[in-house]
Each structure stands twice: as C-alpha cells, then as structure tokens.
Tab-separated table of C-alpha atoms in Angstrom:
chain	number	residue	atom	x	y	z
A	22	MET	CA	221.475	-138.070	37.206
A	23	SER	CA	218.636	-139.804	35.378
A	24	ASP	CA	215.316	-140.371	37.131
A	25	THR	CA	215.520	-144.003	36.093
A	26	THR	CA	218.593	-144.702	38.223
A	27	SER	CA	217.873	-147.863	40.209
A	28	ALA	CA	217.781	-147.987	43.991
A	29	SER	CA	220.025	-150.556	45.606
A	30	PRO	CA	218.059	-153.753	46.319
A	31	PHE	CA	220.031	-154.078	49.566
A	32	ALA	CA	219.067	-150.703	51.027
A	33	ALA	CA	216.058	-150.082	53.249
A	34	PRO	CA	213.139	-148.382	51.411
A	35	PRO	CA	213.276	-144.584	51.666
A	36	ALA	CA	210.828	-142.539	53.742
A	37	GLY	CA	207.304	-142.893	52.463
A	38	GLY	CA	208.054	-146.256	50.873
A	39	LEU	CA	208.961	-144.756	47.461
A	40	ILE	CA	211.365	-146.826	45.389
A	41	ALA	CA	213.212	-145.403	42.399
A	42	VAL	CA	211.935	-146.660	39.044
A	43	ASP	CA	214.128	-148.935	36.967
A	44	LEU	CA	212.933	-149.583	33.409
A	45	ASP	CA	215.131	-152.678	32.962
A	46	PRO	CA	212.784	-155.679	33.529
A	47	ARG	CA	215.649	-157.994	34.469
A	48	ARG	CA	216.930	-155.571	37.087
A	49	GLN	CA	213.412	-155.101	38.411
A	50	LEU	CA	213.068	-158.875	38.784
A	51	THR	CA	216.381	-159.035	40.661
A	52	HIS	CA	215.350	-156.212	42.990
A	53	ARG	CA	212.019	-157.868	43.761
A	54	ALA	CA	213.666	-161.243	44.415
A	55	ILE	CA	216.230	-159.784	46.826
A	56	ALA	CA	213.647	-157.615	48.581
A	57	GLY	CA	211.248	-160.556	48.880
A	58	TYR	CA	213.916	-162.805	50.388
A	59	LEU	CA	215.128	-160.184	52.870
A	60	ALA	CA	211.561	-159.330	53.892
A	61	GLY	CA	211.455	-162.512	55.952
A	62	TYR	CA	214.130	-161.278	58.353
A	63	SER	CA	214.700	-158.421	60.766
A	64	GLY	CA	217.266	-156.902	63.112
A	65	ALA	CA	220.828	-158.197	63.132
A	66	THR	CA	219.887	-161.198	60.956
A	67	LEU	CA	218.545	-158.899	58.255
A	68	ASP	CA	221.712	-156.777	58.396
A	69	ALA	CA	223.944	-159.855	58.090
A	70	TYR	CA	221.969	-161.384	55.194
A	71	ARG	CA	221.827	-158.056	53.361
A	72	LEU	CA	225.615	-157.712	53.673
A	73	ASP	CA	226.186	-161.312	52.535
A	74	LEU	CA	224.064	-160.797	49.404
A	75	ARG	CA	225.668	-157.425	48.664
A	76	GLN	CA	229.125	-159.018	48.780
A	77	TRP	CA	227.947	-161.910	46.606
A	78	ALA	CA	226.403	-159.551	44.023
A	79	THR	CA	229.552	-157.408	43.974
A	80	TRP	CA	231.728	-160.466	43.334
A	81	LEU	CA	229.421	-161.643	40.544
A	82	ASP	CA	229.370	-158.181	38.982
A	83	GLY	CA	233.169	-158.147	38.972
A	84	ASN	CA	233.084	-161.433	37.065
A	85	GLY	CA	230.371	-160.293	34.649
A	86	VAL	CA	227.731	-162.750	35.888
A	87	ASP	CA	224.039	-162.004	36.406
A	88	ILE	CA	222.865	-162.976	39.893
A	89	LEU	CA	219.806	-164.837	38.546
A	90	SER	CA	221.810	-166.765	35.928
A	91	VAL	CA	224.280	-168.422	38.293
A	92	GLN	CA	225.416	-172.052	38.015
A	93	ARG	CA	226.430	-174.231	40.952
A	94	ALA	CA	230.104	-174.096	39.916
A	95	ARG	CA	230.114	-170.306	40.293
A	96	ILE	CA	228.943	-170.531	43.912
A	97	GLU	CA	231.654	-173.053	44.735
A	98	LEU	CA	234.241	-170.850	43.036
A	99	TYR	CA	233.122	-168.033	45.328
A	100	ALA	CA	233.691	-170.300	48.333
A	101	ARG	CA	237.216	-171.145	47.106
A	102	TRP	CA	237.916	-167.452	46.431
A	103	SER	CA	236.786	-166.627	49.979
A	104	GLU	CA	239.130	-169.262	51.405
A	105	GLU	CA	242.050	-167.880	49.398
A	106	HIS	CA	241.335	-164.414	50.795
A	107	GLY	CA	241.618	-165.646	54.376
A	108	LEU	CA	237.973	-165.788	55.455
A	109	ALA	CA	237.208	-168.144	58.332
A	110	ARG	CA	235.312	-171.334	57.546
A	111	SER	CA	232.468	-170.243	59.777
A	112	THR	CA	232.148	-166.971	57.842
A	113	ILE	CA	232.204	-168.764	54.481
A	114	SER	CA	229.626	-171.251	55.729
A	115	ARG	CA	227.337	-168.435	56.856
A	116	ARG	CA	227.664	-166.614	53.531
A	117	LEU	CA	226.917	-169.812	51.625
A	118	SER	CA	223.906	-170.379	53.862
A	119	THR	CA	222.572	-166.935	52.915
A	120	ILE	CA	223.225	-167.515	49.222
A	121	CYS	CA	221.618	-170.961	49.308
A	122	GLY	CA	218.599	-169.546	51.119
A	123	PHE	CA	218.244	-166.809	48.499
A	124	TYR	CA	218.268	-169.220	45.569
A	125	ARG	CA	215.936	-171.618	47.351
A	126	TYR	CA	213.505	-168.713	47.762
A	127	CYS	CA	213.900	-167.762	44.085
A	128	SER	CA	213.224	-171.349	43.033
A	129	GLN	CA	210.155	-171.648	45.258
A	130	GLU	CA	208.784	-168.364	43.921
A	131	ALA	CA	209.476	-169.403	40.281
A	132	VAL	CA	211.900	-166.510	39.774
A	133	ILE	CA	214.393	-169.071	38.400
A	134	ASP	CA	213.781	-172.498	36.859
A	135	ARG	CA	215.966	-174.469	39.240
A	136	ASP	CA	217.988	-173.952	42.398
A	137	PRO	CA	221.728	-173.749	41.515
A	138	ALA	CA	222.712	-173.934	45.187
A	139	ALA	CA	220.807	-177.115	46.052
A	140	TYR	CA	223.928	-179.322	46.146
A	141	VAL	CA	226.598	-176.773	47.001
A	142	ARG	CA	229.190	-178.202	49.379
A	143	ARG	CA	229.733	-176.342	52.645
A	144	PRO	CA	233.127	-176.162	54.392
A	145	LYS	CA	233.522	-178.320	57.463
A	146	ILE	CA	233.295	-176.180	60.563
A	147	ASP	CA	236.028	-176.355	63.175
A	148	TYR	CA	234.086	-176.686	66.415
A	149	GLU	CA	236.958	-175.229	68.435
A	150	SER	CA	236.278	-171.559	69.113
A	151	HIS	CA	239.174	-169.336	68.071
A	152	THR	CA	237.763	-166.133	69.517
A	153	LEU	CA	240.267	-164.385	71.748
A	154	GLY	CA	238.887	-164.603	75.268
A	155	LEU	CA	240.245	-163.581	78.651
A	156	ASP	CA	241.366	-166.011	81.309
A	157	ARG	CA	240.264	-165.654	84.915
A	158	ASN	CA	243.019	-163.231	85.921
A	159	GLU	CA	242.662	-161.109	82.802
A	160	LEU	CA	238.894	-160.914	83.210
A	161	GLY	CA	239.314	-159.840	86.829
A	162	ALA	CA	241.798	-157.121	85.856
A	163	PHE	CA	239.522	-155.958	83.065
A	164	LEU	CA	236.530	-155.577	85.409
A	165	VAL	CA	238.676	-153.771	87.987
A	166	GLN	CA	239.596	-151.240	85.315
A	167	ALA	CA	235.948	-150.931	84.264
A	168	GLY	CA	235.017	-150.346	87.910
A	169	LEU	CA	237.551	-147.516	88.146
A	170	CYS	CA	235.856	-145.845	85.179
A	171	GLY	CA	232.422	-146.394	86.719
A	172	GLY	CA	229.148	-145.247	85.154
A	173	ARG	CA	228.109	-146.542	81.769
A	174	ASP	CA	231.326	-148.384	80.961
A	175	HIS	CA	231.291	-150.398	84.185
A	176	ALA	CA	227.599	-151.305	83.846
A	177	LEU	CA	227.976	-152.413	80.227
A	178	MET	CA	231.112	-154.463	80.877
A	179	CYS	CA	229.411	-156.236	83.796
A	180	LEU	CA	226.504	-157.236	81.560
A	181	LEU	CA	228.849	-158.566	78.880
A	182	ALA	CA	231.365	-160.300	81.160
A	183	LEU	CA	229.196	-161.480	84.075
A	184	ASN	CA	225.994	-162.282	82.169
A	185	GLY	CA	227.500	-163.170	78.796
A	186	LEU	CA	225.044	-161.050	76.833
A	187	ARG	CA	225.519	-160.489	73.136
A	188	ILE	CA	226.348	-156.852	72.460
A	189	SER	CA	223.058	-156.420	70.561
A	190	GLU	CA	221.135	-157.738	73.578
A	191	ALA	CA	222.852	-155.380	76.006
A	192	LEU	CA	222.572	-152.295	73.831
A	193	GLY	CA	218.971	-153.066	72.915
A	194	ALA	CA	217.826	-153.204	76.549
A	195	ASP	CA	215.610	-150.449	77.944
A	196	ILE	CA	215.186	-149.214	81.503
A	197	GLU	CA	211.626	-150.559	81.458
A	198	ASN	CA	213.100	-154.063	81.062
A	199	LEU	CA	214.615	-153.967	84.557
A	200	ASP	CA	212.547	-155.530	87.331
A	201	TYR	CA	212.563	-157.430	90.648
A	202	GLN	CA	211.394	-161.040	90.732
A	203	ARG	CA	211.439	-163.317	93.799
A	204	GLY	CA	214.259	-161.373	95.387
A	205	HIS	CA	216.353	-161.132	92.195
A	206	ARG	CA	217.189	-158.021	90.226
A	207	THR	CA	216.315	-159.060	86.672
A	208	LEU	CA	216.578	-157.859	83.091
A	209	PHE	CA	214.235	-158.841	80.259
A	210	VAL	CA	216.243	-159.234	77.042
A	211	HIS	CA	215.405	-159.860	73.404
A	212	ARG	CA	217.631	-162.667	72.239
A	213	LYS	CA	218.736	-164.024	68.906
A	214	GLY	CA	216.062	-165.749	66.809
A	215	HIS	CA	213.163	-163.701	68.209
A	216	LYS	CA	213.612	-165.343	71.616
A	217	THR	CA	213.143	-163.514	74.896
A	218	ALA	CA	214.433	-164.257	78.371
A	219	THR	CA	214.406	-162.849	81.880
A	220	ILE	CA	217.881	-163.096	83.371
A	221	PRO	CA	219.075	-162.499	86.955
A	222	LEU	CA	221.756	-159.896	87.545
A	223	ALA	CA	224.698	-160.385	89.876
A	224	PRO	CA	224.746	-157.812	92.722
A	225	ARG	CA	227.728	-156.037	91.146
A	226	THR	CA	225.915	-155.745	87.814
A	227	ALA	CA	222.652	-154.610	89.386
A	228	THR	CA	224.393	-151.960	91.487
A	229	SER	CA	226.403	-150.630	88.545
A	230	LEU	CA	223.262	-150.388	86.398
A	231	ASP	CA	221.275	-148.565	89.082
A	232	LEU	CA	224.109	-146.102	89.685
A	233	TYR	CA	224.455	-145.391	85.971
A	234	ILE	CA	220.716	-145.022	85.283
A	235	GLY	CA	220.193	-142.697	88.240
A	236	GLU	CA	216.872	-140.867	88.047
A	237	ARG	CA	215.998	-141.943	84.508
A	238	THR	CA	212.802	-144.010	84.322
A	239	SER	CA	212.499	-144.910	80.642
A	240	GLY	CA	214.386	-145.216	77.381
A	241	PRO	CA	217.587	-147.043	76.449
A	242	ILE	CA	219.779	-148.146	79.322
A	243	PHE	CA	222.989	-147.285	77.482
A	244	LEU	CA	223.301	-143.852	75.878
A	245	ASN	CA	226.048	-142.280	73.802
A	246	ALA	CA	228.505	-139.800	75.317
A	247	GLU	CA	226.142	-136.899	74.634
A	248	GLY	CA	223.195	-138.728	76.178
A	249	THR	CA	221.100	-138.094	73.076
A	250	ARG	CA	220.607	-141.561	71.655
A	251	ARG	CA	221.236	-145.283	72.174
A	252	LEU	CA	224.877	-146.344	72.335
A	253	ASP	CA	225.900	-148.167	69.143
A	254	ARG	CA	228.022	-151.303	68.836
A	255	HIS	CA	230.998	-149.471	67.298
A	256	ALA	CA	231.269	-147.151	70.298
A	257	ALA	CA	230.901	-150.177	72.604
A	258	ALA	CA	233.770	-151.929	70.810
A	259	ARG	CA	235.960	-148.873	71.322
A	260	ILE	CA	235.143	-148.904	75.037
A	261	VAL	CA	236.182	-152.563	75.301
A	262	ARG	CA	239.481	-151.926	73.536
A	263	ARG	CA	240.236	-148.877	75.672
A	264	LEU	CA	239.588	-150.738	78.936
A	265	ALA	CA	241.631	-153.736	77.815
A	266	LYS	CA	244.592	-151.485	77.044
A	267	ALA	CA	244.244	-149.717	80.401
A	268	ALA	CA	244.188	-153.123	82.150
A	269	GLY	CA	247.466	-154.105	80.477
A	270	ILE	CA	245.842	-156.741	78.235
A	271	ASP	CA	247.629	-156.899	74.883
A	272	LYS	CA	245.043	-159.116	73.180
A	273	ARG	CA	242.847	-157.439	70.583
A	274	ILE	CA	239.461	-158.176	72.106
A	275	SER	CA	235.903	-157.211	71.215
A	276	PRO	CA	232.536	-157.244	73.009
A	277	HIS	CA	232.108	-160.847	71.846
A	278	SER	CA	235.396	-161.709	73.558
A	279	LEU	CA	233.738	-160.860	76.876
A	280	ARG	CA	230.798	-163.166	76.096
A	281	HIS	CA	233.350	-165.836	75.170
A	282	SER	CA	235.135	-165.204	78.489
A	283	PHE	CA	231.881	-165.571	80.436
A	284	ILE	CA	231.144	-168.947	78.844
A	285	THR	CA	234.655	-170.336	79.328
A	286	ALA	CA	234.756	-169.050	82.916
A	287	ALA	CA	231.431	-170.746	83.659
A	288	LEU	CA	232.662	-174.055	82.226
A	289	ASP	CA	236.012	-173.768	84.025
A	290	ALA	CA	234.147	-173.096	87.282
A	291	GLY	CA	232.239	-176.366	86.885
A	292	VAL	CA	228.815	-175.020	85.876
A	293	PRO	CA	226.949	-177.888	84.143
A	294	LEU	CA	226.970	-177.673	80.340
A	295	ARG	CA	223.167	-177.497	80.165
A	296	ASP	CA	223.079	-174.502	82.512
A	297	VAL	CA	225.812	-172.717	80.559
A	298	GLN	CA	223.957	-173.431	77.321
A	299	GLU	CA	220.813	-171.849	78.738
A	300	ALA	CA	222.676	-168.826	80.114
A	301	ALA	CA	224.352	-168.278	76.745
A	302	SER	CA	221.107	-168.859	74.823
A	303	HIS	CA	222.674	-171.463	72.552
A	304	ALA	CA	220.158	-173.566	70.645
A	305	ASP	CA	222.685	-176.396	70.211
A	306	PRO	CA	224.862	-177.710	73.072
A	307	ARG	CA	227.671	-178.283	70.553
A	308	THR	CA	227.960	-174.517	70.239
A	309	THR	CA	228.556	-174.254	73.994
A	310	MET	CA	231.061	-177.107	73.916
A	311	ARG	CA	233.215	-175.138	71.455
A	312	TYR	CA	234.134	-172.875	74.382
A	313	ASP	CA	235.091	-175.671	76.795
A	314	ARG	CA	238.859	-175.262	77.139
A	315	GLY	CA	239.127	-178.185	79.552
A	316	ARG	CA	237.042	-180.843	77.829
A	317	GLY	CA	240.245	-182.639	76.757
A	318	SER	CA	241.607	-182.691	80.307
A	319	LEU	CA	242.355	-186.203	81.576
A	320	ASP	CA	241.544	-185.040	85.112
A	321	ARG	CA	237.923	-184.486	84.090
A	322	HIS	CA	237.453	-187.815	82.302
A	323	ALA	CA	234.174	-189.545	83.143
A	324	THR	CA	235.950	-192.797	84.002
A	325	TYR	CA	236.997	-191.454	87.423
A	326	ILE	CA	233.485	-190.355	88.349
A	327	VAL	CA	231.899	-193.599	87.112
A	328	ALA	CA	234.475	-195.761	88.925
A	329	THR	CA	233.836	-193.904	92.197
A	330	PHE	CA	230.082	-194.071	91.672
A	331	VAL	CA	230.055	-197.833	91.052
A	332	ALA	CA	232.512	-198.540	93.873
A	333	GLY	CA	230.213	-196.775	96.300
A	334	ALA	CA	227.361	-199.115	95.365
A	335	SER	CA	229.396	-202.329	95.612
A	336	ARG	CA	230.444	-201.936	99.240
C-alpha cells in the first residue's frame, strides 16, 4: 500500500496525532473541513455527526459527486432517497441537520463560496413518539425478572426504568458519583448537551446499586462480564432483550424503550409535565409531550377542572 494513502476524515486521529499524508489538495481540503467541523463536538454527539457525514459522503461517492461541490438539489434528493429506503422522519431530519451544519461551517470558514444547504427543506416531524414502550404491567414484570437476576442487570434496569436515564448516562456513571444528600441517595450524572444533574434514587435502585458495587470504591459502576472494563451499550441492549424475553414480553425493546416507559408511566401517574420534563432532561416540553399517551383523553380535559374551580369561587 502506498504511503500516500489518505486517512479517513471520519476516524479519530491515531496515537501520537499523526495523520497519513494525502498529496491531493482537494482531498486535503475536504479532510480539514470535516475534521474542523467535527472538532466542535464530543461524546455521543460527535459519534452521531461523524456517522451522519460518513453516510452522506458514501452516498455522494456512489453518485460521483464531490462533497464540496454539492448543490441544494442534491441534498434534497438525498432526503427523498432516505424516505424511500424507510428511514424515519426524525432520523432524516437529524441527518439533514448535520449536513446543513457542515456546509454552514464550510461557508463561514470560506471553504466553499456559498452554503448549498441554506434553504434545504426539512421533513415535518411527527410529534407522537413511536418508540415501543412498556405499559405498567409489562414494566412491573420486566423489573421482577431483573430482580430475579440480581446484581448488575437489576441495578442497571432500575436506573433505566425507574430514573429514566439515557443508556449513555447510566453506563458513563462512576462509583464516585454516588452520594448522600439531605437524606437521599443520589447519583451525579453527565447529561446530553454537556449538562450535569444530581438525581435522587428510589430505595429499590439505591439498594440494587449498593449490592452490585459491593466493596468497590472507584471506577465505572457497570462493568462487563469479565469485570475488566466499562459495560458498553451493545451489551446493555442484549441484557434488555434477554430480560424482556424472560418476562414474556414479545415486543422488541431497547434501553431507550425503558426510558420511554419511565416517562409515560410518570405522565400516566399524574406527575406534572414540568416535573417529568426535568426528570427526563428534555430542553423542550414538546419533547416530553410526545410521550403523553393520555393527552387526548376526554376525561383529562381542562374544562372539567376549570368548571369545578370557578364553581367553587361562585358559591
């Protein structure tokens, strides 16, 4: 293989920061533009944006188009192609957001003369969540099965189902993040968008965590089966599927399904929307409302509460 073979612009730099030399100036410019854009992100966001751009570049390459010579029509064709291949509107919207951000960066940095994505139309998002969640009985059966397994699986499932953590938040937590505050067992978590929060743990969750951690005093809370490194999200997804099958649940659920179940259970139980939004760490209340299965219920219509409220004052 030639020494001039280019490194992928989507890969992390190798150890020592050395990057393979590419003598093609146009390819060098592309690599620098992609690397510069991705440099502004980290963690799960970086991984998602890198994947979005890799898929976009692969599609362009298959159509013989240079990524820095794109016209608006090509981006909209990609959106239509994605729809035809069954991608959800939310996924297409996110990919377009990444692409638009990339070209905006290239335009601002004078890598290209104008931004081809400036007026790209985005698909309308269906604000009804279609994630497969568990109802109250299914969630109870699932946690019973997790309790029978005990140890790591029970502790992790409690965090996902009873605290509604994102899988990245749960797996990224360390033992040092556990604490006691004003009589509550708490966990400090790093949330999406560089946010942090200290959350209270239900007694069941706190007990399961303490039993699983045992005598350990530092390091990741959740370890792989060998106990050598942090549990990864793929292994966590397999645990969720295994427990669901053991509980007799025939839905194909994921760790996010448990977060979804927490939010819908909280709303069904009558927890105020603002409190559920805060617990779920949603920046926009409309995101939380997507999970409200009962918001169309006539029994919950505001007219009944207002009529009772006003009648009480007119006596």
